[in-house]
JSON list of C-alpha atoms in Angstrom, two decimals:
[
{"chain": "A", "resi": 1, "resn": "MET", "atom": "CA", "xyz": [63.05, 119.72, 81.62]},
{"chain": "A", "resi": 2, "resn": "ASN", "atom": "CA", "xyz": [59.98, 117.84, 82.95]},
{"chain": "A", "resi": 3, "resn": "GLU", "atom": "CA", "xyz": [58.85, 117.64, 86.55]},
{"chain": "A", "resi": 4, "resn": "SER", "atom": "CA", "xyz": [60.18, 114.10, 87.18]},
{"chain": "A", "resi": 5, "resn": "ALA", "atom": "CA", "xyz": [63.63, 115.12, 85.95]},
{"chain": "A", "resi": 6, "resn": "ASP", "atom": "CA", "xyz": [63.55, 118.13, 88.28]},
{"chain": "A", "resi": 7, "resn": "HIS", "atom": "CA", "xyz": [62.70, 115.85, 91.21]},
{"chain": "A", "resi": 8, "resn": "GLU", "atom": "CA", "xyz": [65.53, 113.48, 90.27]},
{"chain": "A", "resi": 9, "resn": "LEU", "atom": "CA", "xyz": [68.05, 116.31, 90.14]},
{"chain": "A", "resi": 10, "resn": "ASN", "atom": "CA", "xyz": [66.83, 117.63, 93.47]},
{"chain": "A", "resi": 11, "resn": "ASP", "atom": "CA", "xyz": [67.12, 114.16, 95.02]},
{"chain": "A", "resi": 12, "resn": "GLN", "atom": "CA", "xyz": [70.67, 113.79, 93.72]},
{"chain": "A", "resi": 13, "resn": "SER", "atom": "CA", "xyz": [71.56, 117.22, 95.03]},
{"chain": "A", "resi": 14, "resn": "ASP", "atom": "CA", "xyz": [70.11, 116.34, 98.43]},
{"chain": "A", "resi": 15, "resn": "GLU", "atom": "CA", "xyz": [72.09, 113.08, 98.50]},
{"chain": "A", "resi": 16, "resn": "ARG", "atom": "CA", "xyz": [75.34, 114.89, 97.70]},
{"chain": "A", "resi": 17, "resn": "ALA", "atom": "CA", "xyz": [74.60, 117.47, 100.39]},
{"chain": "A", "resi": 18, "resn": "ALA", "atom": "CA", "xyz": [73.92, 114.68, 102.89]},
{"chain": "A", "resi": 19, "resn": "GLU", "atom": "CA", "xyz": [77.17, 112.94, 101.98]},
{"chain": "A", "resi": 20, "resn": "ARG", "atom": "CA", "xyz": [79.10, 116.19, 102.44]},
{"chain": "A", "resi": 21, "resn": "ALA", "atom": "CA", "xyz": [77.39, 116.73, 105.79]},
{"chain": "A", "resi": 22, "resn": "ASP", "atom": "CA", "xyz": [78.28, 113.18, 106.88]},
{"chain": "A", "resi": 23, "resn": "GLY", "atom": "CA", "xyz": [81.88, 113.78, 105.88]},
{"chain": "A", "resi": 24, "resn": "VAL", "atom": "CA", "xyz": [82.01, 117.01, 107.87]},
{"chain": "A", "resi": 25, "resn": "ASN", "atom": "CA", "xyz": [80.42, 115.29, 110.88]},
{"chain": "A", "resi": 26, "resn": "ASP", "atom": "CA", "xyz": [82.92, 112.41, 110.71]},
{"chain": "A", "resi": 27, "resn": "ALA", "atom": "CA", "xyz": [85.80, 114.89, 110.57]},
{"chain": "A", "resi": 28, "resn": "LEU", "atom": "CA", "xyz": [84.42, 116.81, 113.55]},
{"chain": "A", "resi": 29, "resn": "ILE", "atom": "CA", "xyz": [83.96, 113.61, 115.55]},
{"chain": "A", "resi": 30, "resn": "GLU", "atom": "CA", "xyz": [87.52, 112.50, 114.76]},
{"chain": "A", "resi": 31, "resn": "ALA", "atom": "CA", "xyz": [88.89, 115.92, 115.70]},
{"chain": "A", "resi": 32, "resn": "ALA", "atom": "CA", "xyz": [86.98, 115.77, 118.98]},
{"chain": "A", "resi": 33, "resn": "ARG", "atom": "CA", "xyz": [88.38, 112.32, 119.71]},
{"chain": "A", "resi": 34, "resn": "ARG", "atom": "CA", "xyz": [91.91, 113.49, 119.02]},
{"chain": "A", "resi": 35, "resn": "ALA", "atom": "CA", "xyz": [91.43, 116.51, 121.25]},
{"chain": "A", "resi": 36, "resn": "GLU", "atom": "CA", "xyz": [90.03, 114.33, 124.03]},
{"chain": "A", "resi": 37, "resn": "PHE", "atom": "CA", "xyz": [92.94, 111.90, 123.76]},
{"chain": "A", "resi": 38, "resn": "GLU", "atom": "CA", "xyz": [95.46, 114.73, 123.78]},
{"chain": "A", "resi": 39, "resn": "GLN", "atom": "CA", "xyz": [93.90, 115.83, 127.07]},
{"chain": "A", "resi": 40, "resn": "GLN", "atom": "CA", "xyz": [94.42, 112.32, 128.39]},
{"chain": "A", "resi": 41, "resn": "LEU", "atom": "CA", "xyz": [98.08, 112.61, 127.39]},
{"chain": "A", "resi": 42, "resn": "VAL", "atom": "CA", "xyz": [98.39, 115.91, 129.23]},
{"chain": "A", "resi": 43, "resn": "ARG", "atom": "CA", "xyz": [96.86, 114.40, 132.36]},
{"chain": "A", "resi": 44, "resn": "ALA", "atom": "CA", "xyz": [99.03, 111.29, 132.09]},
{"chain": "A", "resi": 45, "resn": "ALA", "atom": "CA", "xyz": [102.15, 113.43, 131.78]},
{"chain": "A", "resi": 46, "resn": "ALA", "atom": "CA", "xyz": [101.07, 115.24, 134.95]},
{"chain": "A", "resi": 47, "resn": "GLY", "atom": "CA", "xyz": [100.93, 111.95, 136.84]},
{"chain": "A", "resi": 48, "resn": "ASP", "atom": "CA", "xyz": [97.26, 111.01, 136.47]},
{"chain": "A", "resi": 49, "resn": "SER", "atom": "CA", "xyz": [97.33, 107.19, 136.75]},
{"chain": "A", "resi": 50, "resn": "ALA", "atom": "CA", "xyz": [93.81, 106.79, 135.35]},
{"chain": "A", "resi": 51, "resn": "ALA", "atom": "CA", "xyz": [94.73, 108.79, 132.24]},
{"chain": "A", "resi": 52, "resn": "TRP", "atom": "CA", "xyz": [97.91, 106.74, 131.85]},
{"chain": "A", "resi": 53, "resn": "ARG", "atom": "CA", "xyz": [95.84, 103.53, 131.91]},
{"chain": "A", "resi": 54, "resn": "VAL", "atom": "CA", "xyz": [93.68, 104.96, 129.14]},
{"chain": "A", "resi": 55, "resn": "VAL", "atom": "CA", "xyz": [96.79, 105.58, 127.03]},
{"chain": "A", "resi": 56, "resn": "VAL", "atom": "CA", "xyz": [98.23, 102.13, 127.69]},
{"chain": "A", "resi": 57, "resn": "ASN", "atom": "CA", "xyz": [94.93, 100.33, 127.07]},
{"chain": "A", "resi": 58, "resn": "ALA", "atom": "CA", "xyz": [94.45, 102.21, 123.80]},
{"chain": "A", "resi": 59, "resn": "PHE", "atom": "CA", "xyz": [97.83, 101.37, 122.33]},
{"chain": "A", "resi": 60, "resn": "ALA", "atom": "CA", "xyz": [99.51, 98.45, 124.11]},
{"chain": "A", "resi": 61, "resn": "PRO", "atom": "CA", "xyz": [97.58, 95.70, 122.25]},
{"chain": "A", "resi": 62, "resn": "ARG", "atom": "CA", "xyz": [98.38, 97.31, 118.89]},
{"chain": "A", "resi": 63, "resn": "VAL", "atom": "CA", "xyz": [102.04, 97.75, 119.73]},
{"chain": "A", "resi": 64, "resn": "HIS", "atom": "CA", "xyz": [102.30, 94.16, 120.96]},
{"chain": "A", "resi": 65, "resn": "GLY", "atom": "CA", "xyz": [100.50, 92.84, 117.88]},
{"chain": "A", "resi": 66, "resn": "LEU", "atom": "CA", "xyz": [102.82, 94.71, 115.56]},
{"chain": "A", "resi": 67, "resn": "LEU", "atom": "CA", "xyz": [105.96, 93.57, 117.37]},
{"chain": "A", "resi": 68, "resn": "ARG", "atom": "CA", "xyz": [104.76, 89.99, 117.45]},
{"chain": "A", "resi": 69, "resn": "ALA", "atom": "CA", "xyz": [104.13, 90.16, 113.71]},
{"chain": "A", "resi": 70, "resn": "GLN", "atom": "CA", "xyz": [107.76, 91.19, 113.21]},
{"chain": "A", "resi": 71, "resn": "CYS", "atom": "CA", "xyz": [109.42, 88.46, 115.30]},
{"chain": "A", "resi": 72, "resn": "ARG", "atom": "CA", "xyz": [108.98, 84.86, 116.40]},
{"chain": "A", "resi": 73, "resn": "ASP", "atom": "CA", "xyz": [109.05, 85.53, 120.09]},
{"chain": "A", "resi": 74, "resn": "ASP", "atom": "CA", "xyz": [105.85, 86.48, 121.94]},
{"chain": "A", "resi": 75, "resn": "GLU", "atom": "CA", "xyz": [107.88, 86.98, 125.10]},
{"chain": "A", "resi": 76, "resn": "LEU", "atom": "CA", "xyz": [110.20, 89.36, 123.25]},
{"chain": "A", "resi": 77, "resn": "ALA", "atom": "CA", "xyz": [107.22, 91.29, 121.89]},
{"chain": "A", "resi": 78, "resn": "GLU", "atom": "CA", "xyz": [105.82, 91.64, 125.40]},
{"chain": "A", "resi": 79, "resn": "GLU", "atom": "CA", "xyz": [109.22, 92.69, 126.77]},
{"chain": "A", "resi": 80, "resn": "ILE", "atom": "CA", "xyz": [109.67, 95.40, 124.15]},
{"chain": "A", "resi": 81, "resn": "THR", "atom": "CA", "xyz": [106.07, 96.58, 124.58]},
{"chain": "A", "resi": 82, "resn": "GLN", "atom": "CA", "xyz": [106.68, 97.08, 128.29]},
{"chain": "A", "resi": 83, "resn": "SER", "atom": "CA", "xyz": [110.04, 98.73, 127.63]},
{"chain": "A", "resi": 84, "resn": "THR", "atom": "CA", "xyz": [108.46, 101.05, 125.09]},
{"chain": "A", "resi": 85, "resn": "PHE", "atom": "CA", "xyz": [105.78, 102.23, 127.50]},
{"chain": "A", "resi": 86, "resn": "CYS", "atom": "CA", "xyz": [108.36, 102.72, 130.25]},
{"chain": "A", "resi": 87, "resn": "THR", "atom": "CA", "xyz": [110.21, 105.05, 127.88]},
{"chain": "A", "resi": 88, "resn": "ILE", "atom": "CA", "xyz": [106.98, 106.80, 126.92]},
{"chain": "A", "resi": 89, "resn": "ALA", "atom": "CA", "xyz": [106.14, 107.32, 130.60]},
{"chain": "A", "resi": 90, "resn": "THR", "atom": "CA", "xyz": [109.44, 109.08, 131.28]},
{"chain": "A", "resi": 91, "resn": "LYS", "atom": "CA", "xyz": [109.42, 111.20, 128.11]},
{"chain": "A", "resi": 92, "resn": "LEU", "atom": "CA", "xyz": [105.73, 111.95, 127.70]},
{"chain": "A", "resi": 93, "resn": "GLY", "atom": "CA", "xyz": [105.86, 115.34, 129.36]},
{"chain": "A", "resi": 94, "resn": "SER", "atom": "CA", "xyz": [108.44, 116.66, 126.93]},
{"chain": "A", "resi": 95, "resn": "TYR", "atom": "CA", "xyz": [106.71, 115.30, 123.83]},
{"chain": "A", "resi": 96, "resn": "ILE", "atom": "CA", "xyz": [102.95, 115.75, 124.06]},
{"chain": "A", "resi": 97, "resn": "GLU", "atom": "CA", "xyz": [102.99, 119.22, 122.51]},
{"chain": "A", "resi": 98, "resn": "ASN", "atom": "CA", "xyz": [104.18, 117.81, 119.17]},
{"chain": "A", "resi": 99, "resn": "GLY", "atom": "CA", "xyz": [100.81, 116.19, 118.53]},
{"chain": "A", "resi": 100, "resn": "ARG", "atom": "CA", "xyz": [102.17, 113.08, 116.82]},
{"chain": "A", "resi": 101, "resn": "PHE", "atom": "CA", "xyz": [102.02, 110.64, 119.69]},
{"chain": "A", "resi": 102, "resn": "GLU", "atom": "CA", "xyz": [100.95, 107.60, 117.67]},
{"chain": "A", "resi": 103, "resn": "ALA", "atom": "CA", "xyz": [103.82, 107.76, 115.18]},
{"chain": "A", "resi": 104, "resn": "TRP", "atom": "CA", "xyz": [106.29, 108.54, 117.97]},
{"chain": "A", "resi": 105, "resn": "LEU", "atom": "CA", "xyz": [105.14, 105.54, 119.99]},
{"chain": "A", "resi": 106, "resn": "PHE", "atom": "CA", "xyz": [105.36, 103.09, 117.10]},
{"chain": "A", "resi": 107, "resn": "ARG", "atom": "CA", "xyz": [108.72, 104.45, 116.01]},
{"chain": "A", "resi": 108, "resn": "ILE", "atom": "CA", "xyz": [110.18, 103.81, 119.46]},
{"chain": "A", "resi": 109, "resn": "ALA", "atom": "CA", "xyz": [108.75, 100.29, 119.52]},
{"chain": "A", "resi": 110, "resn": "MET", "atom": "CA", "xyz": [110.02, 99.43, 116.04]},
{"chain": "A", "resi": 111, "resn": "ASN", "atom": "CA", "xyz": [113.48, 100.85, 116.72]},
{"chain": "A", "resi": 112, "resn": "ARG", "atom": "CA", "xyz": [113.69, 98.83, 119.94]},
{"chain": "A", "resi": 113, "resn": "LEU", "atom": "CA", "xyz": [112.73, 95.69, 118.07]},
{"chain": "A", "resi": 114, "resn": "ARG", "atom": "CA", "xyz": [115.21, 96.32, 115.26]},
{"chain": "A", "resi": 115, "resn": "ASP", "atom": "CA", "xyz": [118.01, 96.83, 117.77]},
{"chain": "A", "resi": 116, "resn": "GLU", "atom": "CA", "xyz": [117.13, 93.63, 119.58]},
{"chain": "A", "resi": 117, "resn": "MET", "atom": "CA", "xyz": [116.76, 91.64, 116.38]},
{"chain": "A", "resi": 118, "resn": "ARG", "atom": "CA", "xyz": [120.15, 92.85, 115.19]},
{"chain": "A", "resi": 119, "resn": "ARG", "atom": "CA", "xyz": [121.66, 91.95, 118.53]},
{"chain": "A", "resi": 120, "resn": "ARG", "atom": "CA", "xyz": [120.23, 88.46, 118.31]},
{"chain": "A", "resi": 121, "resn": "ALA", "atom": "CA", "xyz": [121.10, 88.22, 114.61]},
{"chain": "A", "resi": 122, "resn": "ARG", "atom": "CA", "xyz": [117.65, 86.93, 113.83]},
{"chain": "A", "resi": 123, "resn": "GLN", "atom": "CA", "xyz": [115.35, 87.68, 110.88]},
{"chain": "A", "resi": 124, "resn": "ALA", "atom": "CA", "xyz": [112.46, 85.28, 111.48]},
{"chain": "A", "resi": 125, "resn": "ARG", "atom": "CA", "xyz": [108.92, 86.44, 111.93]},
{"chain": "A", "resi": 126, "resn": "THR", "atom": "CA", "xyz": [105.41, 85.11, 112.61]},
{"chain": "A", "resi": 127, "resn": "MET", "atom": "CA", "xyz": [101.80, 86.18, 112.90]},
{"chain": "A", "resi": 128, "resn": "ASP", "atom": "CA", "xyz": [98.91, 85.01, 115.02]},
{"chain": "A", "resi": 129, "resn": "GLY", "atom": "CA", "xyz": [95.54, 84.11, 113.54]},
{"chain": "A", "resi": 130, "resn": "GLU", "atom": "CA", "xyz": [93.95, 87.54, 114.01]},
{"chain": "A", "resi": 131, "resn": "ALA", "atom": "CA", "xyz": [96.91, 89.26, 112.38]},
{"chain": "A", "resi": 132, "resn": "PHE", "atom": "CA", "xyz": [96.64, 86.95, 109.38]},
{"chain": "A", "resi": 133, "resn": "LYS", "atom": "CA", "xyz": [92.97, 87.81, 109.04]},
{"chain": "A", "resi": 134, "resn": "ARG", "atom": "CA", "xyz": [93.78, 91.52, 108.93]},
{"chain": "A", "resi": 135, "resn": "VAL", "atom": "CA", "xyz": [96.55, 91.14, 106.33]},
{"chain": "A", "resi": 136, "resn": "ALA", "atom": "CA", "xyz": [94.45, 88.76, 104.26]},
{"chain": "A", "resi": 137, "resn": "GLY", "atom": "CA", "xyz": [91.67, 91.33, 104.55]},
{"chain": "A", "resi": 138, "resn": "ALA", "atom": "CA", "xyz": [93.85, 93.71, 102.59]},
{"chain": "A", "resi": 139, "resn": "SER", "atom": "CA", "xyz": [93.50, 91.21, 99.76]},
{"chain": "A", "resi": 140, "resn": "ASN", "atom": "CA", "xyz": [89.70, 91.45, 99.72]},
{"chain": "A", "resi": 141, "resn": "ASN", "atom": "CA", "xyz": [88.97, 89.03, 102.56]},
{"chain": "A", "resi": 142, "resn": "GLU", "atom": "CA", "xyz": [85.26, 89.32, 103.38]},
{"chain": "A", "resi": 143, "resn": "SER", "atom": "CA", "xyz": [84.67, 86.77, 106.14]},
{"chain": "A", "resi": 144, "resn": "GLY", "atom": "CA", "xyz": [87.97, 87.16, 107.97]},
{"chain": "A", "resi": 145, "resn": "PHE", "atom": "CA", "xyz": [88.47, 83.36, 107.85]},
{"chain": "A", "resi": 146, "resn": "VAL", "atom": "CA", "xyz": [91.80, 82.07, 106.56]},
{"chain": "A", "resi": 147, "resn": "SER", "atom": "CA", "xyz": [92.49, 78.34, 106.37]},
{"chain": "A", "resi": 148, "resn": "VAL", "atom": "CA", "xyz": [95.67, 76.85, 107.82]},
{"chain": "A", "resi": 149, "resn": "GLU", "atom": "CA", "xyz": [96.94, 76.12, 104.31]},
{"chain": "A", "resi": 150, "resn": "VAL", "atom": "CA", "xyz": [96.32, 79.69, 103.12]},
{"chain": "A", "resi": 151, "resn": "ARG", "atom": "CA", "xyz": [97.86, 81.03, 106.31]},
{"chain": "A", "resi": 152, "resn": "ASP", "atom": "CA", "xyz": [101.03, 79.06, 105.60]},
{"chain": "A", "resi": 153, "resn": "GLN", "atom": "CA", "xyz": [101.13, 80.39, 102.05]},
{"chain": "A", "resi": 154, "resn": "LEU", "atom": "CA", "xyz": [100.57, 83.93, 103.29]},
{"chain": "A", "resi": 155, "resn": "ARG", "atom": "CA", "xyz": [103.42, 83.53, 105.77]},
{"chain": "A", "resi": 156, "resn": "LEU", "atom": "CA", "xyz": [105.67, 82.24, 102.98]},
{"chain": "A", "resi": 157, "resn": "ALA", "atom": "CA", "xyz": [104.72, 85.12, 100.65]},
{"chain": "A", "resi": 158, "resn": "LEU", "atom": "CA", "xyz": [105.42, 87.70, 103.36]},
{"chain": "A", "resi": 159, "resn": "SER", "atom": "CA", "xyz": [108.78, 86.10, 104.13]},
{"chain": "A", "resi": 160, "resn": "ARG", "atom": "CA", "xyz": [109.79, 86.63, 100.49]},
{"chain": "A", "resi": 161, "resn": "MET", "atom": "CA", "xyz": [108.97, 90.33, 100.55]},
{"chain": "A", "resi": 162, "resn": "THR", "atom": "CA", "xyz": [111.50, 93.02, 101.31]},
{"chain": "A", "resi": 163, "resn": "GLU", "atom": "CA", "xyz": [111.67, 94.27, 104.88]},
{"chain": "A", "resi": 164, "resn": "ALA", "atom": "CA", "xyz": [110.33, 97.65, 103.77]},
{"chain": "A", "resi": 165, "resn": "ASP", "atom": "CA", "xyz": [107.28, 96.12, 102.07]},
{"chain": "A", "resi": 166, "resn": "ARG", "atom": "CA", "xyz": [106.53, 93.81, 105.00]},
{"chain": "A", "resi": 167, "resn": "GLU", "atom": "CA", "xyz": [106.89, 96.68, 107.44]},
{"chain": "A", "resi": 168, "resn": "ILE", "atom": "CA", "xyz": [104.38, 99.00, 105.78]},
{"chain": "A", "resi": 169, "resn": "ILE", "atom": "CA", "xyz": [101.85, 96.15, 105.50]},
{"chain": "A", "resi": 170, "resn": "ASP", "atom": "CA", "xyz": [102.33, 95.27, 109.16]},
{"chain": "A", "resi": 171, "resn": "LEU", "atom": "CA", "xyz": [102.14, 98.87, 110.34]},
{"chain": "A", "resi": 172, "resn": "ARG", "atom": "CA", "xyz": [98.95, 99.48, 108.36]},
{"chain": "A", "resi": 173, "resn": "HIS", "atom": "CA", "xyz": [97.08, 96.20, 108.89]},
{"chain": "A", "resi": 174, "resn": "ILE", "atom": "CA", "xyz": [98.43, 94.91, 112.20]},
{"chain": "A", "resi": 175, "resn": "GLY", "atom": "CA", "xyz": [99.53, 98.09, 113.93]},
{"chain": "A", "resi": 176, "resn": "GLY", "atom": "CA", "xyz": [96.40, 99.80, 112.62]},
{"chain": "A", "resi": 177, "resn": "LEU", "atom": "CA", "xyz": [98.14, 103.06, 111.74]},
{"chain": "A", "resi": 178, "resn": "SER", "atom": "CA", "xyz": [96.22, 105.49, 109.58]},
{"chain": "A", "resi": 179, "resn": "PHE", "atom": "CA", "xyz": [97.97, 106.90, 106.53]},
{"chain": "A", "resi": 180, "resn": "ARG", "atom": "CA", "xyz": [98.33, 110.16, 108.41]},
{"chain": "A", "resi": 181, "resn": "ALA", "atom": "CA", "xyz": [100.12, 108.31, 111.22]},
{"chain": "A", "resi": 182, "resn": "LEU", "atom": "CA", "xyz": [102.22, 106.42, 108.67]},
{"chain": "A", "resi": 183, "resn": "SER", "atom": "CA", "xyz": [103.19, 109.79, 107.19]},
{"chain": "A", "resi": 184, "resn": "ASP", "atom": "CA", "xyz": [104.37, 110.92, 110.62]},
{"chain": "A", "resi": 185, "resn": "PHE", "atom": "CA", "xyz": [106.12, 107.60, 111.24]},
{"chain": "A", "resi": 186, "resn": "TYR", "atom": "CA", "xyz": [108.11, 107.65, 107.99]},
{"chain": "A", "resi": 187, "resn": "GLU", "atom": "CA", "xyz": [108.22, 111.43, 107.74]},
{"chain": "A", "resi": 188, "resn": "GLU", "atom": "CA", "xyz": [107.01, 111.19, 104.15]},
{"chain": "A", "resi": 189, "resn": "PRO", "atom": "CA", "xyz": [103.91, 112.63, 102.40]},
{"chain": "A", "resi": 190, "resn": "VAL", "atom": "CA", "xyz": [100.65, 110.71, 102.67]},
{"chain": "A", "resi": 191, "resn": "GLY", "atom": "CA", "xyz": [100.54, 110.32, 98.89]},
{"chain": "A", "resi": 192, "resn": "THR", "atom": "CA", "xyz": [103.94, 108.64, 98.91]},
{"chain": "A", "resi": 193, "resn": "LEU", "atom": "CA", "xyz": [102.81, 106.22, 101.61]},
{"chain": "A", "resi": 194, "resn": "LEU", "atom": "CA", "xyz": [99.58, 105.44, 99.77]},
{"chain": "A", "resi": 195, "resn": "ALA", "atom": "CA", "xyz": [101.61, 104.52, 96.70]},
{"chain": "A", "resi": 196, "resn": "ARG", "atom": "CA", "xyz": [104.11, 102.45, 98.71]},
{"chain": "A", "resi": 197, "resn": "HIS", "atom": "CA", "xyz": [101.32, 100.58, 100.47]},
{"chain": "A", "resi": 198, "resn": "HIS", "atom": "CA", "xyz": [99.52, 99.92, 97.19]},
{"chain": "A", "resi": 199, "resn": "ARG", "atom": "CA", "xyz": [102.70, 98.57, 95.58]},
{"chain": "A", "resi": 200, "resn": "ALA", "atom": "CA", "xyz": [103.42, 96.35, 98.58]},
{"chain": "A", "resi": 201, "resn": "LEU", "atom": "CA", "xyz": [99.91, 94.86, 98.50]},
{"chain": "A", "resi": 202, "resn": "LYS", "atom": "CA", "xyz": [100.16, 94.34, 94.76]},
{"chain": "A", "resi": 203, "resn": "LYS", "atom": "CA", "xyz": [103.42, 92.42, 95.24]},
{"chain": "A", "resi": 204, "resn": "LEU", "atom": "CA", "xyz": [101.85, 90.35, 98.01]},
{"chain": "A", "resi": 205, "resn": "LYS", "atom": "CA", "xyz": [98.86, 89.44, 95.85]},
{"chain": "A", "resi": 206, "resn": "ALA", "atom": "CA", "xyz": [101.15, 88.50, 92.94]},
{"chain": "A", "resi": 207, "resn": "MET", "atom": "CA", "xyz": [103.21, 86.23, 95.21]},
{"chain": "A", "resi": 208, "resn": "LEU", "atom": "CA", "xyz": [100.04, 84.61, 96.55]},
{"chain": "A", "resi": 209, "resn": "VAL", "atom": "CA", "xyz": [98.86, 83.92, 92.98]},
{"chain": "A", "resi": 210, "resn": "GLU", "atom": "CA", "xyz": [102.23, 82.30, 92.23]},
{"chain": "A", "resi": 211, "resn": "LEU", "atom": "CA", "xyz": [101.71, 80.10, 95.29]},
{"chain": "A", "resi": 212, "resn": "GLY", "atom": "CA", "xyz": [98.26, 79.09, 94.06]},
{"chain": "A", "resi": 213, "resn": "VAL", "atom": "CA", "xyz": [96.22, 81.25, 96.44]},
{"chain": "A", "resi": 214, "resn": "GLY", "atom": "CA", "xyz": [93.28, 82.89, 94.73]},
{"chain": "A", "resi": 215, "resn": "ALA", "atom": "CA", "xyz": [90.75, 85.54, 95.69]},
{"chain": "A", "resi": 216, "resn": "GLU", "atom": "CA", "xyz": [88.25, 82.91, 96.88]},
{"chain": "A", "resi": 217, "resn": "ASP", "atom": "CA", "xyz": [90.86, 81.43, 99.24]},
{"chain": "A", "resi": 218, "resn": "LEU", "atom": "CA", "xyz": [91.39, 84.85, 100.81]},
{"chain": "A", "resi": 219, "resn": "SER", "atom": "CA", "xyz": [87.66, 85.60, 100.97]},
{"chain": "A", "resi": 220, "resn": "GLY", "atom": "CA", "xyz": [86.98, 82.49, 102.99]},
{"chain": "A", "resi": 221, "resn": "ARG", "atom": "CA", "xyz": [84.38, 81.29, 100.45]},
{"chain": "A", "resi": 222, "resn": "PRO", "atom": "CA", "xyz": [84.61, 77.69, 99.22]},
{"chain": "A", "resi": 223, "resn": "ASN", "atom": "CA", "xyz": [85.61, 77.10, 95.61]},
{"chain": "A", "resi": 224, "resn": "ARG", "atom": "CA", "xyz": [82.75, 76.14, 93.30]}
]
């Protein structure tokens, strides 16, 4: 083996080592963030109002966005968001040790919404512009821009999906849940949720193709 080949192998080895180090650092940073947030939960449960505001500010917009994506009524989404956090406030002290706050929170919110939707006998849903950008982003959107026409087609495609498929897309791309949190939410293995999410996106893309929406429409780039 010549000297240049040796250098190339060494460079590749160094790159792989750097990538592994970056991965370890990212994992450590994420673990530190989780530990810090868990401390906020402990303080909030003990009555620390500042810690409680941290918890609410971190999750209330995501909860509201998810609920709004599941129903027509922004007022209803706000009402259930507030109701959810009232429940969290009273039960936080008995739950924080389980370490699955995110999934617990979203499960309460979704169950509240389902109960209310059943009571009102209503199945309609909507999304705001930002939510559409995130869901379209799952279909390779690069710019985040979605035209009104494409947004209407996306809404139509989602309305034709099963409730289960719509829900996992909304939880992932609007609620912002990680696959680990989805695993806690559904109480299913991460691999199962990865497969379910992939199938749901594949169905969504197929429906969009049937409706005449192509990759360029979702990317925000003009057709050439």
